[in-house]
PDB file of C-alpha atoms and ligand atoms in Angstrom:
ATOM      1  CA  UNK A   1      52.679 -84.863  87.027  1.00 92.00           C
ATOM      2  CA  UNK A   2      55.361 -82.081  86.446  1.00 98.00           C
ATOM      3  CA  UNK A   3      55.649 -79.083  83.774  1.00 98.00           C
ATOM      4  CA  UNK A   4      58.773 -78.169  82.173  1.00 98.00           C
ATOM      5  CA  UNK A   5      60.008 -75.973  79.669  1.00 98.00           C
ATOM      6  CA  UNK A   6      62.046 -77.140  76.424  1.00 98.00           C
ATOM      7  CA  UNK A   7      63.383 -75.060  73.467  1.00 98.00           C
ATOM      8  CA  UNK A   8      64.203 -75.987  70.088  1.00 98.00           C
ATOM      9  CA  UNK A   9      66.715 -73.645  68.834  1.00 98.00           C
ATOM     10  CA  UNK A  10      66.977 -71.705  65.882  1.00 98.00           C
ATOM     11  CA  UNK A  11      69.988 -73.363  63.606  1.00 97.00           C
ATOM     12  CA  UNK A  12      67.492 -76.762  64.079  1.00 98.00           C
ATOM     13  CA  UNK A  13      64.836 -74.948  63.004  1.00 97.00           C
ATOM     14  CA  UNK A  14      65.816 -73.375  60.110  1.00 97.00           C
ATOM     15  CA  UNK A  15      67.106 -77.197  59.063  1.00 96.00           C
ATOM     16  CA  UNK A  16      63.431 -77.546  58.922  1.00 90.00           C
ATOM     17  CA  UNK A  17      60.626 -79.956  59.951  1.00 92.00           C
ATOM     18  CA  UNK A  18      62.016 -82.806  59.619  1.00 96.00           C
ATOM     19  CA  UNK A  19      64.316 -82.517  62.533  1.00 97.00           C
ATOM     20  CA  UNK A  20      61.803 -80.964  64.852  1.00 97.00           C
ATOM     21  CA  UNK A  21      59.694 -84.079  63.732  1.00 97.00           C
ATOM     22  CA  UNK A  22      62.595 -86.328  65.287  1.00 98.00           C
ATOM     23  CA  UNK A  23      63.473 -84.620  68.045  1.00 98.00           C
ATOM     24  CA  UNK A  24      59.551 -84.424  69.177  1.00 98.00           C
ATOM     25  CA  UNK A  25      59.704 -88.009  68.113  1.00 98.00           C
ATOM     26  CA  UNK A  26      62.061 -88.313  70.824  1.00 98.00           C
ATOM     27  CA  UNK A  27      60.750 -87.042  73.936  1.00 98.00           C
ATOM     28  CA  UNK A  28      57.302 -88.137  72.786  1.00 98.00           C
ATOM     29  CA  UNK A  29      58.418 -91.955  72.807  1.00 98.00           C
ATOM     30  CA  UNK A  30      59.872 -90.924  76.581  1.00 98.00           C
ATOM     31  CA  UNK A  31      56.721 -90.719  78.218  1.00 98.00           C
ATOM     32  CA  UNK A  32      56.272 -86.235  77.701  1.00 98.00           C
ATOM     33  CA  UNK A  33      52.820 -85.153  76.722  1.00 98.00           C
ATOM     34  CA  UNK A  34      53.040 -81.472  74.717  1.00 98.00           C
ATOM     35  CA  UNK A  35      50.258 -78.925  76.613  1.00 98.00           C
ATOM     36  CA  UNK A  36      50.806 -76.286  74.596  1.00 98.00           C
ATOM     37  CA  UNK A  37      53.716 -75.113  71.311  1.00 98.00           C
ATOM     38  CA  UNK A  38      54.948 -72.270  69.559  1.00 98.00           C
ATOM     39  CA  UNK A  39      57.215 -71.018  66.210  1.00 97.00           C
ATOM     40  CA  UNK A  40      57.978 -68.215  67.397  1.00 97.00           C
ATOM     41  CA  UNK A  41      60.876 -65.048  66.689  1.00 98.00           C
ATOM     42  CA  UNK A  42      61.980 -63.854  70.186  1.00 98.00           C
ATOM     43  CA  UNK A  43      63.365 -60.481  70.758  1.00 97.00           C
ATOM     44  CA  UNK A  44      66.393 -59.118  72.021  1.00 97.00           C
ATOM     45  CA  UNK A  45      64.869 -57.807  75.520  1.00 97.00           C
ATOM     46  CA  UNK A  46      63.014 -61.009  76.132  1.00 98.00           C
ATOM     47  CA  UNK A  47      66.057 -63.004  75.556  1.00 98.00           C
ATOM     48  CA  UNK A  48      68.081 -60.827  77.843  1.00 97.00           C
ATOM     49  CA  UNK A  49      65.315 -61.661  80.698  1.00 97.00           C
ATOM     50  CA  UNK A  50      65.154 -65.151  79.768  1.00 97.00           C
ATOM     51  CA  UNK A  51      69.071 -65.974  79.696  1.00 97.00           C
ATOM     52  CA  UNK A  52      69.426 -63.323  82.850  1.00 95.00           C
ATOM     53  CA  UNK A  53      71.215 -65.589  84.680  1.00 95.00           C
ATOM     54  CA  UNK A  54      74.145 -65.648  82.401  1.00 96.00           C
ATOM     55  CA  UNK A  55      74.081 -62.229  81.857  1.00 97.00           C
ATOM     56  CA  UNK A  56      77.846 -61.141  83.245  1.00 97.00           C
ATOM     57  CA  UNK A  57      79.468 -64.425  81.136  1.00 97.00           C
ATOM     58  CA  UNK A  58      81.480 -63.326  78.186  1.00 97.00           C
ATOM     59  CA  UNK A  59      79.420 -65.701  75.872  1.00 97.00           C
ATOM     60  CA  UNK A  60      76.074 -63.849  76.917  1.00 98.00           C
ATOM     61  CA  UNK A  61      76.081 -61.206  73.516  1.00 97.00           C
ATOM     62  CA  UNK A  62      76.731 -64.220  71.597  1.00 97.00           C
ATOM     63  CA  UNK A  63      73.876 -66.539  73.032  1.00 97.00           C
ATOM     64  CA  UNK A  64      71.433 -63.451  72.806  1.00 98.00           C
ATOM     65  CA  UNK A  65      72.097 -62.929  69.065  1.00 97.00           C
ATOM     66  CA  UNK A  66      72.099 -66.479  68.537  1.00 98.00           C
ATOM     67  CA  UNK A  67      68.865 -67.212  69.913  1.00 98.00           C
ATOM     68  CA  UNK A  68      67.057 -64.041  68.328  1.00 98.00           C
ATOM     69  CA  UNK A  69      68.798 -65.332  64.414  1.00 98.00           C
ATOM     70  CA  UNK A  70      66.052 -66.913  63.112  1.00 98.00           C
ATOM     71  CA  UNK A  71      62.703 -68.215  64.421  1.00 98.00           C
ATOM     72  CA  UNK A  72      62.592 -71.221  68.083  1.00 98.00           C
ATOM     73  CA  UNK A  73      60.101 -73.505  68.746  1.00 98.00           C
ATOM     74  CA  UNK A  74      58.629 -72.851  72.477  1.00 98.00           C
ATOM     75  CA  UNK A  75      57.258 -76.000  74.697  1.00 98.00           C
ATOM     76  CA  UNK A  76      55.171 -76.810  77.897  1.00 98.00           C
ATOM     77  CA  UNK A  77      55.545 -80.661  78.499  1.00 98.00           C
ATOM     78  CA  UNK A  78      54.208 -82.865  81.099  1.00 98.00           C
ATOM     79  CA  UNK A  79      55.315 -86.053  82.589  1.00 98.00           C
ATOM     80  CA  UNK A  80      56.500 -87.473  85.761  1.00 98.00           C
ATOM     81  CA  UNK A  81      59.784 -85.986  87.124  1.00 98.00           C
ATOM     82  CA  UNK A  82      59.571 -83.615  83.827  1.00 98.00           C
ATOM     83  CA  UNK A  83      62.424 -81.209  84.721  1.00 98.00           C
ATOM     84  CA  UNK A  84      65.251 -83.863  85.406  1.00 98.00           C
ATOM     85  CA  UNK A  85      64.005 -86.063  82.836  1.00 98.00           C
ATOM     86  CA  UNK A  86      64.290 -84.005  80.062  1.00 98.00           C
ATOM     87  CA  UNK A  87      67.640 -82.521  81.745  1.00 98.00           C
ATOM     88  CA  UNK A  88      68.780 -86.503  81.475  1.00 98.00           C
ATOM     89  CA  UNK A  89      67.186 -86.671  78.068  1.00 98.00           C
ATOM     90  CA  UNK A  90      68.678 -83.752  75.952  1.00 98.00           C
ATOM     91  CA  UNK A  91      72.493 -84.418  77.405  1.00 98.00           C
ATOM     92  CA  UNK A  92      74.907 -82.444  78.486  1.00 98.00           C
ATOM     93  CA  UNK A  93      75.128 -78.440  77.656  1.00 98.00           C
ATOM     94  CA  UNK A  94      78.252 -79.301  75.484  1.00 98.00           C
ATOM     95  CA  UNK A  95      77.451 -81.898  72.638  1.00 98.00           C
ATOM     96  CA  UNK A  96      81.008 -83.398  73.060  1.00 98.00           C
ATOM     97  CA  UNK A  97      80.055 -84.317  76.440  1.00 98.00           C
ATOM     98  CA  UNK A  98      76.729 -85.295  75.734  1.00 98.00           C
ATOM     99  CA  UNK A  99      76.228 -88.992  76.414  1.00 98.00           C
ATOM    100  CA  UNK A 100      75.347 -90.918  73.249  1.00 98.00           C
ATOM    101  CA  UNK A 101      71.923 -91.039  71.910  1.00 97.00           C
ATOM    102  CA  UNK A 102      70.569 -87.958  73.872  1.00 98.00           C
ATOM    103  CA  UNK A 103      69.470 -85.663  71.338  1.00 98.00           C
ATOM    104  CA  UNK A 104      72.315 -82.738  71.941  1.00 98.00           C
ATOM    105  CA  UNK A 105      74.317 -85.793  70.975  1.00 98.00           C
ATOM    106  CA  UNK A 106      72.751 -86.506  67.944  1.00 98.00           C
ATOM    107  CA  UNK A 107      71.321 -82.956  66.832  1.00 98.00           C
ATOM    108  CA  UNK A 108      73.826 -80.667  68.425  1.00 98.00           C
ATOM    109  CA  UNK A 109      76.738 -78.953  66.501  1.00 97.00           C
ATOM    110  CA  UNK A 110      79.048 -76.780  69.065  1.00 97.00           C
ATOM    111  CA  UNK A 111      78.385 -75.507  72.157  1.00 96.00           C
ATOM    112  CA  UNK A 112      76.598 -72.366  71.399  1.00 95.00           C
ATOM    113  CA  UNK A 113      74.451 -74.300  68.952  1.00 97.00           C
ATOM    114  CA  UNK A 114      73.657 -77.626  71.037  1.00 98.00           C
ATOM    115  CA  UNK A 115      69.951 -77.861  69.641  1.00 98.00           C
ATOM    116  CA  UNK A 116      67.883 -77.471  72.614  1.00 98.00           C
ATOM    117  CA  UNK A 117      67.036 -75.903  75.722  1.00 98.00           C
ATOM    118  CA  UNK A 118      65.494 -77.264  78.458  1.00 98.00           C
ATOM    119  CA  UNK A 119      64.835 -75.943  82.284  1.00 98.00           C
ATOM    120  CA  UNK A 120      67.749 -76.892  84.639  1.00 97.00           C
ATOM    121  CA  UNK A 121      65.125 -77.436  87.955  1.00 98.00           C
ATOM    122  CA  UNK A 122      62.240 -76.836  89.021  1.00 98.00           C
ATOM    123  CA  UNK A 123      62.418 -73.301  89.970  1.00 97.00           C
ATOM    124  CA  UNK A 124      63.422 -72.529  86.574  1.00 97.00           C
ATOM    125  CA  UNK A 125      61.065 -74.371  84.915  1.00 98.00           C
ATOM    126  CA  UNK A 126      57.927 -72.453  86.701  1.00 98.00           C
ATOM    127  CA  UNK A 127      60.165 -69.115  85.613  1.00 98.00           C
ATOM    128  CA  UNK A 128      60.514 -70.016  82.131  1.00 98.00           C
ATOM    129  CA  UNK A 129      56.886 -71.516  81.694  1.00 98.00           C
ATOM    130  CA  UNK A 130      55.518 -67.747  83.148  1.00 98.00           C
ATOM    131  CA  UNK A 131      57.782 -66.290  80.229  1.00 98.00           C
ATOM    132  CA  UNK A 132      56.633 -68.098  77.603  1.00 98.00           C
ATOM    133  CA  UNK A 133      53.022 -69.045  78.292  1.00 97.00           C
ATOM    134  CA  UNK A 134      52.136 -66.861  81.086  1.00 91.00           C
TER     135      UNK A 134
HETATM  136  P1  CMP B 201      71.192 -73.535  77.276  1.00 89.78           P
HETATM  137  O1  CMP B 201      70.875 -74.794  77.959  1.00 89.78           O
HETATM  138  O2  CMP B 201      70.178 -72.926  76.374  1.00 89.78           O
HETATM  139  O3  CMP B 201      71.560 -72.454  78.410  1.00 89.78           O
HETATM  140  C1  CMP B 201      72.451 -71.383  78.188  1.00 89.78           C
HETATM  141  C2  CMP B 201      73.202 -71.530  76.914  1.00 89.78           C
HETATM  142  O4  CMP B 201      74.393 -70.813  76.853  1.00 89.78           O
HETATM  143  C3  CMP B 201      73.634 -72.979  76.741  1.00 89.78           C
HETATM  144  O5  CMP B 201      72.516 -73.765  76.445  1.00 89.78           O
HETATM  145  C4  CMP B 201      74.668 -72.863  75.661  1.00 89.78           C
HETATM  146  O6  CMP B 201      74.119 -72.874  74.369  1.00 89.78           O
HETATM  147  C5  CMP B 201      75.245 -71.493  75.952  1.00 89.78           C
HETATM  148  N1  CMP B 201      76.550 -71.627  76.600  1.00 89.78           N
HETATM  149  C6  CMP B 201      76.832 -72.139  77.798  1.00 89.78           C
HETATM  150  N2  CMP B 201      78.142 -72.050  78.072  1.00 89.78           N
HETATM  151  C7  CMP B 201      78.699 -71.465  77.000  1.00 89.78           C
HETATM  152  C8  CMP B 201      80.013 -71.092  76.667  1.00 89.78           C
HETATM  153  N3  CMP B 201      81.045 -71.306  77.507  1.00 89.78           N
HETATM  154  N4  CMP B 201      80.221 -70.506  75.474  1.00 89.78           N
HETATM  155  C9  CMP B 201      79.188 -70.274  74.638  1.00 89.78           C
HETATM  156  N5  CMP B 201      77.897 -70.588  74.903  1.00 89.78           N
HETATM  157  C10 CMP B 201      77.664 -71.190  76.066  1.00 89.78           C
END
């Protein structure tokens, strides 16, 4: 059994619960258990640590305001192969690219606002999972 770490982001939340219902919906019917789930407002520093790696791309001010706007919803799943799973399950960063049916294809609006987050391996997802649930 693996951990990852997956992120609902704030324009999907502030659509409200009915499409954090489906998108739960969706990676409950793929086999992920949820240990543990926030609402929560991040701040500005914390967002800066947690996006660090992107910190010298031109897009990074942008992604940091973004994801402090308005209120995320913060998950630790389980399942086997967690990290890729998910990775295969939300779709591709870009929702134009995202293969059909995977739920940046079907919730996500632009690149900057493509719905979800979700660890890229497994080094990551121990690093994100410390952030946000110590
Ligand atoms: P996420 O998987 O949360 O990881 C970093 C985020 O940066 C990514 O989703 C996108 O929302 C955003 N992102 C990646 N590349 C770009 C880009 N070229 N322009 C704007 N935002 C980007």
């Amino acid at each position: 059994m693996q951990q990852t770490y997956f992120m609902i982001k704030p324009e999907i939340v502030a659509a409200g619960d009915q499409k954090i219902g489906a998108i739960l919906d969706i990676v409950n019917k793929a086999g992920f258990r949820i240990t543990a789930l926030h609402m929560r407002q991040l701040d500005r520093d914390f967002v800066e640590n947690f996006y660090g790696e992107h910190k010298e791309r031109p897009f990074f001010g942008d992604l940091c305001d973004y994801i402090t706007s308005g209120p995320v919803v913060t998950i630790r799943m389980e399942r086997e192969n967690a990290v890729a799973a998910l990775r295969e399950l939300i779709g591709a960063t870009n929702p134009e690219e995202a293969a059909i049916g995977t739920i940046r294809d079907l919730y996500g609006e632009s690149l900057s606002n493509n719905a979800v987050h979700a660890s890229a391996n497994t080094d990551d997802a121990l690093r994100e999972l410390g952030l946000f649930f110590g």
